[in-house]
Backbone as JSON Lines, residues from 0, in Angstrom:
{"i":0,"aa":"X","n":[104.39,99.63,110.31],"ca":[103.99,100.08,108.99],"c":[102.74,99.31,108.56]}
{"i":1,"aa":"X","n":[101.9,99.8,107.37],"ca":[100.95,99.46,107.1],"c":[100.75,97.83,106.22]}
{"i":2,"aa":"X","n":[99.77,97.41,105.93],"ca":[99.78,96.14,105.34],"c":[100.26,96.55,103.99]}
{"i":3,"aa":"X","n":[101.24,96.4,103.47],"ca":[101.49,96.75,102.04],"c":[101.16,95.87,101.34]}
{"i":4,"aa":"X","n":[101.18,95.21,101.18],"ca":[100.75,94.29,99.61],"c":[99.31,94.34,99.99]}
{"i":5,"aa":"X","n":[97.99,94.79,101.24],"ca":[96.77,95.52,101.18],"c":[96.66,96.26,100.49]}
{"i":6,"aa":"X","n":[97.49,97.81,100.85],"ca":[97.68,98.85,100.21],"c":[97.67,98.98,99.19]}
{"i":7,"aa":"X","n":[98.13,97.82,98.39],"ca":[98.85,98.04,97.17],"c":[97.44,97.29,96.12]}
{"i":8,"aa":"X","n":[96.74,96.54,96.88],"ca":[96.25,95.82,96.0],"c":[94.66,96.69,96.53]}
{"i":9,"aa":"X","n":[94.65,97.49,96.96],"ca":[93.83,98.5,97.26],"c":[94.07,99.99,96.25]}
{"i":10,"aa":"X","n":[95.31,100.31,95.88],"ca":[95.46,101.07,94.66],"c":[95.1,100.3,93.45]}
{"i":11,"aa":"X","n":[95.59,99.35,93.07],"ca":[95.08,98.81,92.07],"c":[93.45,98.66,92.29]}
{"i":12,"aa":"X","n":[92.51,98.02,92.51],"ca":[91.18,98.65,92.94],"c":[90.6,99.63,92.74]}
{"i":13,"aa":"X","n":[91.39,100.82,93.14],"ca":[91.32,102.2,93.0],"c":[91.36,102.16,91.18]}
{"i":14,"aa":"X","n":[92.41,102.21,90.54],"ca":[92.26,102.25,89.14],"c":[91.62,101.51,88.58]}
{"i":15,"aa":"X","n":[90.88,100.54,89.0],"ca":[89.71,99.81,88.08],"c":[88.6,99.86,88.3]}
{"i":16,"aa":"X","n":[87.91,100.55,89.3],"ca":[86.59,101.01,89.5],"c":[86.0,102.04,88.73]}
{"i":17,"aa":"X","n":[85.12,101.41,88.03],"ca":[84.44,102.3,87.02],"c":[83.41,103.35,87.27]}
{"i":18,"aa":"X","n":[83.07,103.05,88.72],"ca":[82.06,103.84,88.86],"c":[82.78,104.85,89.53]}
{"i":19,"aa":"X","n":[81.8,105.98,89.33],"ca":[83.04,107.36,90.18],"c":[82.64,107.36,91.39]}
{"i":20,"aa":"X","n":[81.5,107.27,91.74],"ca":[81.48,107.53,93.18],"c":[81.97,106.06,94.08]}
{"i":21,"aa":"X","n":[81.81,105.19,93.82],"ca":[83.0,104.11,94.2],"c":[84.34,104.17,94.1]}
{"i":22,"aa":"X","n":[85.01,104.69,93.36],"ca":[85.92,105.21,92.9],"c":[86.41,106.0,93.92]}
{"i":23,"aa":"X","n":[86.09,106.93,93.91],"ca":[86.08,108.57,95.06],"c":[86.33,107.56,96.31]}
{"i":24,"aa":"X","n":[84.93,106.87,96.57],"ca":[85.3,106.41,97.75],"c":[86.48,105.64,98.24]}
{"i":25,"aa":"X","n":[86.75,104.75,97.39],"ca":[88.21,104.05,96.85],"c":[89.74,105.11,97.26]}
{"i":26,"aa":"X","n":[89.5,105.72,96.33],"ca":[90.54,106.63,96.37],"c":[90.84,107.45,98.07]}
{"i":27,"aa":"X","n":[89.5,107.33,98.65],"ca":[90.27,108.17,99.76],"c":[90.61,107.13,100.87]}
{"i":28,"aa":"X","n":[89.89,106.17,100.53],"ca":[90.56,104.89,101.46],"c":[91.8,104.57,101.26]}
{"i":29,"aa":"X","n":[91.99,104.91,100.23],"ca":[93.73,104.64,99.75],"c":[95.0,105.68,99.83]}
{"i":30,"aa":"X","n":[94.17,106.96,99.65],"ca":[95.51,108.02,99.39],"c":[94.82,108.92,100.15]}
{"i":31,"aa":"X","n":[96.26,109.78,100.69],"ca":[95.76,110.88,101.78],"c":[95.05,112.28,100.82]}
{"i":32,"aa":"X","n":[94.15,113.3,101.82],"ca":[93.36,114.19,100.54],"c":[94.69,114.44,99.66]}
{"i":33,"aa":"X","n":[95.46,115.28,100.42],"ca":[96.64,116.09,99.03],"c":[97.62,115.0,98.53]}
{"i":34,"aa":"X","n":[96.89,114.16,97.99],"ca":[98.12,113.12,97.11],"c":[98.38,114.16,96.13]}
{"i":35,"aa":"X","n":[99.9,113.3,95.84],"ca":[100.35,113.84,95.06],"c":[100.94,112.8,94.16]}
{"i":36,"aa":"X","n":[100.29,112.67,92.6],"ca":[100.45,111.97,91.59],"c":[101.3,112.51,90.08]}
{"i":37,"aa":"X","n":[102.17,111.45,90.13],"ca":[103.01,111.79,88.52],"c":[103.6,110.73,87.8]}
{"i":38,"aa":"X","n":[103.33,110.69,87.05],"ca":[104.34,109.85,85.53],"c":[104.0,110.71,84.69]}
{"i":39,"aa":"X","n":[105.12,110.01,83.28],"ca":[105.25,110.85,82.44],"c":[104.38,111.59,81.63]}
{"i":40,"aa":"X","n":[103.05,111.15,81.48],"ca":[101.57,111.65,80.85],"c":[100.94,112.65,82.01]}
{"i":41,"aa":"X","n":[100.92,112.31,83.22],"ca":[100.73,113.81,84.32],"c":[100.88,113.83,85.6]}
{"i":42,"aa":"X","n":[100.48,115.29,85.95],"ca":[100.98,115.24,87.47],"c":[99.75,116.08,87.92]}
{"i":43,"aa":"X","n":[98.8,115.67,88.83],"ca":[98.0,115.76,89.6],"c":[97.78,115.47,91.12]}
{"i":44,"aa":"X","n":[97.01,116.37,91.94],"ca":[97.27,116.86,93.17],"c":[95.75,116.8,93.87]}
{"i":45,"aa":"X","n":[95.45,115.72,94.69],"ca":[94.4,115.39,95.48],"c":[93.32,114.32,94.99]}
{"i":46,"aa":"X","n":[92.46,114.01,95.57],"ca":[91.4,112.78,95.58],"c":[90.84,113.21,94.08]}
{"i":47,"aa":"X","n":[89.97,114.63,93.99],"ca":[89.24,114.4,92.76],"c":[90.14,114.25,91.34]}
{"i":48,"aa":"X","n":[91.48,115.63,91.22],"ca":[92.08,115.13,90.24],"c":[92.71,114.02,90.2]}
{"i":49,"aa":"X","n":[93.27,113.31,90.99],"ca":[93.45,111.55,90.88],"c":[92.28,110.7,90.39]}
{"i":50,"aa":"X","n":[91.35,110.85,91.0],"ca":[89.7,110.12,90.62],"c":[89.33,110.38,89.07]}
{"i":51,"aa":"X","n":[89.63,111.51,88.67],"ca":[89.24,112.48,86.92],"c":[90.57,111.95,86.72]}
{"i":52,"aa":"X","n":[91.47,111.38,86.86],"ca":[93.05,110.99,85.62],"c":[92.62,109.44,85.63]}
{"i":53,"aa":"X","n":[92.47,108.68,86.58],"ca":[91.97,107.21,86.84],"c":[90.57,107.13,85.53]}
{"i":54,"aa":"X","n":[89.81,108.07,85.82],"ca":[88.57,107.47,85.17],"c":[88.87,107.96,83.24]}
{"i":55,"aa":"X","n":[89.7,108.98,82.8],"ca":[90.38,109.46,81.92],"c":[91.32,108.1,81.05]}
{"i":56,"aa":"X","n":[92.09,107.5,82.18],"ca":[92.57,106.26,81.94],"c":[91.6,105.36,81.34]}
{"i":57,"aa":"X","n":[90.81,104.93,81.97],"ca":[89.61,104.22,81.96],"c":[89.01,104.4,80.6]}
{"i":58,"aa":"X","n":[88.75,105.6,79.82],"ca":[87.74,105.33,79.12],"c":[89.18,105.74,78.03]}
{"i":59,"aa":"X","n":[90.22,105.8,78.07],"ca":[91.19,105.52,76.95],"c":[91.55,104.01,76.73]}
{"i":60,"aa":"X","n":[91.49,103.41,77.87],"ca":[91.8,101.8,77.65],"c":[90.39,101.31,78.42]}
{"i":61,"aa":"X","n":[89.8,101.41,77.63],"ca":[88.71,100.69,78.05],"c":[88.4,99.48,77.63]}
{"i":62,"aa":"X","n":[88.0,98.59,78.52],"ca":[87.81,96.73,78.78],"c":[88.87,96.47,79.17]}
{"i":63,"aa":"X","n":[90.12,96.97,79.89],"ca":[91.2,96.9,80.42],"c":[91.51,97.04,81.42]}
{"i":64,"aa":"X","n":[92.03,95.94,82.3],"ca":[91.88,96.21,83.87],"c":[93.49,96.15,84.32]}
{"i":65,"aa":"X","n":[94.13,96.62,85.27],"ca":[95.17,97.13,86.28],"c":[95.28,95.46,86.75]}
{"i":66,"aa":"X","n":[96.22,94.91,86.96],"ca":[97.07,93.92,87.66],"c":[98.14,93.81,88.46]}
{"i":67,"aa":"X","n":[98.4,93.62,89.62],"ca":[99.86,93.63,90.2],"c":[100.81,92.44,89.17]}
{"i":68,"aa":"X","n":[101.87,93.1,89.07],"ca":[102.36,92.17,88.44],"c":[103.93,91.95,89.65]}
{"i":69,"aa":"X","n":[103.65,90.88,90.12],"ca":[105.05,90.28,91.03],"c":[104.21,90.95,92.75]}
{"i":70,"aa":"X","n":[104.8,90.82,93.22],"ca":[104.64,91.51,94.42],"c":[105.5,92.66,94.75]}
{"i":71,"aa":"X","n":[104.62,93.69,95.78],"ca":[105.52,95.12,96.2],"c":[106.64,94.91,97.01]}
{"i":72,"aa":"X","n":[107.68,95.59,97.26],"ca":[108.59,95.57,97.46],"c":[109.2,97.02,98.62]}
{"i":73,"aa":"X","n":[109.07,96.96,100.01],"ca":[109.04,97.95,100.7],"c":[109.8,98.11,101.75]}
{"i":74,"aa":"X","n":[110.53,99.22,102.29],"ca":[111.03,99.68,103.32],"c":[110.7,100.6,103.78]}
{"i":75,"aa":"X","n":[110.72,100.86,105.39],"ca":[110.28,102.1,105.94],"c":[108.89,102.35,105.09]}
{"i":76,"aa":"X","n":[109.0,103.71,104.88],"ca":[107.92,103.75,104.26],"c":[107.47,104.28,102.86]}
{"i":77,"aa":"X","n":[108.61,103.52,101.89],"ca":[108.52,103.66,100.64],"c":[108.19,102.52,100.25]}
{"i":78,"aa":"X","n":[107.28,102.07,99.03],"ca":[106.72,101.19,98.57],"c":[107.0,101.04,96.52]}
{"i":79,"aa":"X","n":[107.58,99.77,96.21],"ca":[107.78,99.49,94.71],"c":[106.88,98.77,94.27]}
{"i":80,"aa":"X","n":[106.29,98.84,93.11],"ca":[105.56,97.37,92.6],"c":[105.68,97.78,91.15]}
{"i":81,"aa":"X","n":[105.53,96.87,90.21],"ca":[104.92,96.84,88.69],"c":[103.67,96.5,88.31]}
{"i":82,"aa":"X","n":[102.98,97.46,87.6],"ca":[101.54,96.86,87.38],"c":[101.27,96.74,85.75]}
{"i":83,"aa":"X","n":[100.22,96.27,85.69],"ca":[100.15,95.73,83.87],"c":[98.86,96.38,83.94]}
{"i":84,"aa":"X","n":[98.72,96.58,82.42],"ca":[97.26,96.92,82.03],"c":[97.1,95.85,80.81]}
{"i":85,"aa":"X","n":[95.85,95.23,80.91],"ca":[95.59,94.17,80.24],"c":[94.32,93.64,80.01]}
{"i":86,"aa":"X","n":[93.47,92.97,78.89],"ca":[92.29,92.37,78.75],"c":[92.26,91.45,79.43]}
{"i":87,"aa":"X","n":[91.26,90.67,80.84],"ca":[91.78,89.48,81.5],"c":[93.24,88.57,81.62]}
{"i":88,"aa":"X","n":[93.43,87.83,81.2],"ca":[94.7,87.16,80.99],"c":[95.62,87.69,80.08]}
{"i":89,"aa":"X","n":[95.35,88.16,79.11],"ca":[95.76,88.51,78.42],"c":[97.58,89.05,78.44]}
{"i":90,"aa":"X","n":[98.13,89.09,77.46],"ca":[99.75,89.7,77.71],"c":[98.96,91.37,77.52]}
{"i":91,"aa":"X","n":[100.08,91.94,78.51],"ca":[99.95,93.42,78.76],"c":[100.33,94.17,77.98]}
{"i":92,"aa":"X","n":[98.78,95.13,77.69],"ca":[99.25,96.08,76.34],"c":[100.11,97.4,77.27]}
{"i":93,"aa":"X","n":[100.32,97.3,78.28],"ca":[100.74,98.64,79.19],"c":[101.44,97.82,80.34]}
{"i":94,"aa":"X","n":[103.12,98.59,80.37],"ca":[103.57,97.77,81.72],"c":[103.92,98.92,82.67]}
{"i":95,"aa":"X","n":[103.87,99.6,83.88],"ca":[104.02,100.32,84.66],"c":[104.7,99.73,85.72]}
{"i":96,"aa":"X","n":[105.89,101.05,86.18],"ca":[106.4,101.3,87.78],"c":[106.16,102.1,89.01]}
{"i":97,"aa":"X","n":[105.59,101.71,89.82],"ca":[105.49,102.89,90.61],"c":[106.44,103.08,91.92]}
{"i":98,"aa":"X","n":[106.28,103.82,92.4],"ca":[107.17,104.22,93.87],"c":[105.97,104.73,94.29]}
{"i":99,"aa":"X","n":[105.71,104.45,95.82],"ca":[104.69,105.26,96.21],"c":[105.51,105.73,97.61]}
{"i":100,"aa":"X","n":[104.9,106.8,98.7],"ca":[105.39,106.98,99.67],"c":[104.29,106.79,100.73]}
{"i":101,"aa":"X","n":[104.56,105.72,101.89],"ca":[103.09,105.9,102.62],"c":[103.32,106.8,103.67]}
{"i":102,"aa":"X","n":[101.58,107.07,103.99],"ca":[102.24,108.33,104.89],"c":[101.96,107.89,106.48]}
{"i":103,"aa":"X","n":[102.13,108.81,107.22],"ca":[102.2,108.25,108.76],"c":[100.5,107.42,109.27]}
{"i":104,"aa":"X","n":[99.45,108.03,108.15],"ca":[98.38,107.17,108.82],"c":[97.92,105.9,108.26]}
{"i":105,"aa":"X","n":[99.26,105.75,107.01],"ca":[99.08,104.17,106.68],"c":[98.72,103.93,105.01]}
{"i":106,"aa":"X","n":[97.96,106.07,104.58],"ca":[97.77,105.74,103.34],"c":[98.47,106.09,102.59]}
{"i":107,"aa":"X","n":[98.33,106.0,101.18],"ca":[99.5,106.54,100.29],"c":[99.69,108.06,100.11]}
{"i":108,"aa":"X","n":[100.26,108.73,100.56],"ca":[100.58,110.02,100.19],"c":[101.47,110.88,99.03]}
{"i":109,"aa":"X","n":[101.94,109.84,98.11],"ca":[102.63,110.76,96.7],"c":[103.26,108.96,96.11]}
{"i":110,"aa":"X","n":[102.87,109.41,94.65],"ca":[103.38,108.33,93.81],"c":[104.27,108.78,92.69]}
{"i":111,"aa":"X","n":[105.24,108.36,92.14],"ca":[105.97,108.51,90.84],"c":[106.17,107.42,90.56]}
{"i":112,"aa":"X","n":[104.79,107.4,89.4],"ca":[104.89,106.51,88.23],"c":[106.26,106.65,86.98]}
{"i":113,"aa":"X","n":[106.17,105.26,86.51],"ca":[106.96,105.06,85.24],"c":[105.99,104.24,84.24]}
{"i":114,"aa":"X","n":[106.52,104.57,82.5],"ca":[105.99,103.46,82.06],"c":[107.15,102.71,81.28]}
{"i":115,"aa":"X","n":[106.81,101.56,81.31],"ca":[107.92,100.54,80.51],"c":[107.77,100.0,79.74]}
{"i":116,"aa":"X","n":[106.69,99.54,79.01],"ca":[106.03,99.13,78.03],"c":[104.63,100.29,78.15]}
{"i":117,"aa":"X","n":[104.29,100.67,76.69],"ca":[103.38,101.85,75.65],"c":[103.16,101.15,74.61]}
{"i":118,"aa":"X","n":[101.81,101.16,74.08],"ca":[101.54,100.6,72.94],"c":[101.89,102.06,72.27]}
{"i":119,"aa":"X","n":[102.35,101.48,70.43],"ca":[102.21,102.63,69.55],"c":[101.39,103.48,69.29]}
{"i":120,"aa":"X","n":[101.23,104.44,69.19],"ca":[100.15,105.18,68.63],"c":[100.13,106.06,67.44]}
Protein backbone atom coordinates (compact mmCIF):
# COMPACT_ATOMS: atom_id res chain seq x y z
CA UNK A 1 0.00 0.00 0.00
CA UNK A 2 0.81 3.50 -0.53
CA UNK A 3 2.74 5.97 1.85
CA UNK A 4 -0.26 7.16 3.80
CA UNK A 5 0.50 9.73 6.10
CA UNK A 6 2.32 11.11 2.28
CA UNK A 7 -0.97 10.80 0.88
CA UNK A 8 -2.58 12.34 3.40
CA UNK A 9 -0.45 15.21 3.94
CA UNK A 10 -0.54 15.59 0.13
CA UNK A 11 -4.50 16.09 0.36
CA UNK A 12 -4.13 18.50 2.81
CA UNK A 13 -1.75 20.51 0.29
CA UNK A 14 -4.27 19.95 -2.14
CA UNK A 15 -6.83 22.13 -0.01
CA UNK A 16 -4.51 24.91 0.67
CA UNK A 17 -3.14 25.82 -2.58
CA UNK A 18 -4.40 28.93 -3.69
CA UNK A 19 -3.39 28.99 -6.91
CA UNK A 20 -5.61 26.95 -9.36
CA UNK A 21 -3.39 25.79 -11.64
CA UNK A 22 -1.13 24.43 -8.79
CA UNK A 23 -3.96 23.29 -7.32
CA UNK A 24 -5.23 21.20 -10.49
CA UNK A 25 -1.90 20.02 -10.55
CA UNK A 26 -2.07 19.00 -6.84
CA UNK A 27 -5.22 17.47 -7.10
CA UNK A 28 -4.35 15.00 -9.75
CA UNK A 29 -1.26 13.96 -7.99
CA UNK A 30 -3.47 13.10 -5.27
CA UNK A 31 -6.86 11.76 -6.46
CA UNK A 32 -7.70 9.51 -9.32
CA UNK A 33 -9.59 11.63 -12.51
CA UNK A 34 -13.26 10.30 -11.30
CA UNK A 35 -12.88 11.06 -7.56
CA UNK A 36 -15.52 10.98 -5.92
CA UNK A 37 -16.13 13.67 -3.11
CA UNK A 38 -18.84 14.22 -0.21
CA UNK A 39 -19.71 15.74 3.16
CA UNK A 40 -22.50 17.27 4.28
CA UNK A 41 -22.22 20.80 2.26
CA UNK A 42 -21.48 18.58 -1.19
CA UNK A 43 -20.90 15.94 -3.36
CA UNK A 44 -18.74 16.32 -6.35
CA UNK A 45 -17.26 14.07 -9.03
CA UNK A 46 -13.65 14.48 -10.63
CA UNK A 47 -10.37 16.74 -10.57
CA UNK A 48 -12.04 20.06 -11.78
CA UNK A 49 -15.22 19.91 -9.60
CA UNK A 50 -12.99 18.94 -6.57
CA UNK A 51 -10.39 21.83 -7.63
CA UNK A 52 -13.84 24.56 -8.00
CA UNK A 53 -15.26 23.12 -4.21
CA UNK A 54 -11.43 23.41 -2.69
CA UNK A 55 -10.95 26.89 -4.14
CA UNK A 56 -14.94 27.81 -3.13
CA UNK A 57 -13.69 26.70 0.36
CA UNK A 58 -10.87 28.92 0.07
CA UNK A 59 -12.32 32.12 -0.60
CA UNK A 60 -15.23 31.36 2.17
CA UNK A 61 -12.51 30.89 4.84
CA UNK A 62 -10.08 32.81 3.65
CA UNK A 63 -6.49 33.35 5.60
CA UNK A 64 -7.29 29.85 6.76
CA UNK A 65 -5.25 26.96 6.20
CA UNK A 66 -6.12 22.88 6.45
CA UNK A 67 -3.99 20.98 9.23
CA UNK A 68 -3.70 17.28 9.97
CA UNK A 69 -4.78 17.06 13.18
CA UNK A 70 -3.30 13.58 14.98
CA UNK A 71 -2.14 11.24 12.47
CA UNK A 72 -4.13 8.92 9.71
CA UNK A 73 -5.18 5.88 10.64
CA UNK A 74 -5.31 2.92 7.88
CA UNK A 75 -6.04 -0.54 6.73
CA UNK A 76 -5.97 -2.24 3.50
CA UNK A 77 -6.96 0.38 1.69
CA UNK A 78 -9.12 2.63 3.61
CA UNK A 79 -7.67 5.65 5.16
CA UNK A 80 -9.05 7.96 8.58
CA UNK A 81 -7.67 11.25 9.66
CA UNK A 82 -9.12 14.59 11.29
CA UNK A 83 -8.28 17.82 9.87
CA UNK A 84 -8.73 21.46 11.31
CA UNK A 85 -9.23 24.60 9.59
CA UNK A 86 -7.49 27.37 11.29
CA UNK A 87 -5.51 30.89 11.26
CA UNK A 88 -1.75 29.56 11.84
CA UNK A 89 -1.74 28.25 15.37
CA UNK A 90 -4.57 29.26 16.11
CA UNK A 91 -7.63 26.95 17.89
CA UNK A 92 -9.78 25.60 14.96
CA UNK A 93 -12.63 27.52 13.70
CA UNK A 94 -13.58 24.13 11.58
CA UNK A 95 -12.91 20.48 12.77
CA UNK A 96 -13.33 17.73 10.01
CA UNK A 97 -13.43 13.73 9.40
CA UNK A 98 -12.60 12.09 6.58
CA UNK A 99 -12.56 8.42 5.26
CA UNK A 100 -10.88 8.25 2.12
CA UNK A 101 -10.54 5.04 -0.12
CA UNK A 102 -7.13 4.56 -1.93
CA UNK A 103 -7.22 3.19 -5.07
CA UNK A 104 -5.05 0.39 -6.66
CA UNK A 105 -2.50 3.04 -8.14
CA UNK A 106 -1.86 4.49 -4.74
CA UNK A 107 -4.16 7.64 -5.20
CA UNK A 108 -7.18 8.60 -3.49
CA UNK A 109 -10.17 7.53 -5.26
CA UNK A 110 -13.53 8.62 -3.13
CA UNK A 111 -13.73 10.51 0.22
CA UNK A 112 -16.65 10.93 2.83
CA UNK A 113 -16.16 13.80 4.69
CA UNK A 114 -17.70 14.76 8.16
CA UNK A 115 -17.85 17.93 10.04
CA UNK A 116 -17.52 18.12 13.85
CA UNK A 117 -16.99 21.36 14.78
CA UNK A 118 -18.97 24.56 12.34
CA UNK A 119 -18.70 27.93 13.28
CA UNK A 120 -22.28 29.72 13.66
CA UNK A 121 -23.61 31.46 11.07
Amino acid sequence: MTDVKNLIDGYIAAWNETDADARAKKVAEVFVEEVEYTDPLASVHGHAELSALIGGAQGQFAGLTFRLAGEPDAHHDVVRFTWELAAGGDEALVVGFDVALIAPDGRIGAVAGFLDKVPAM
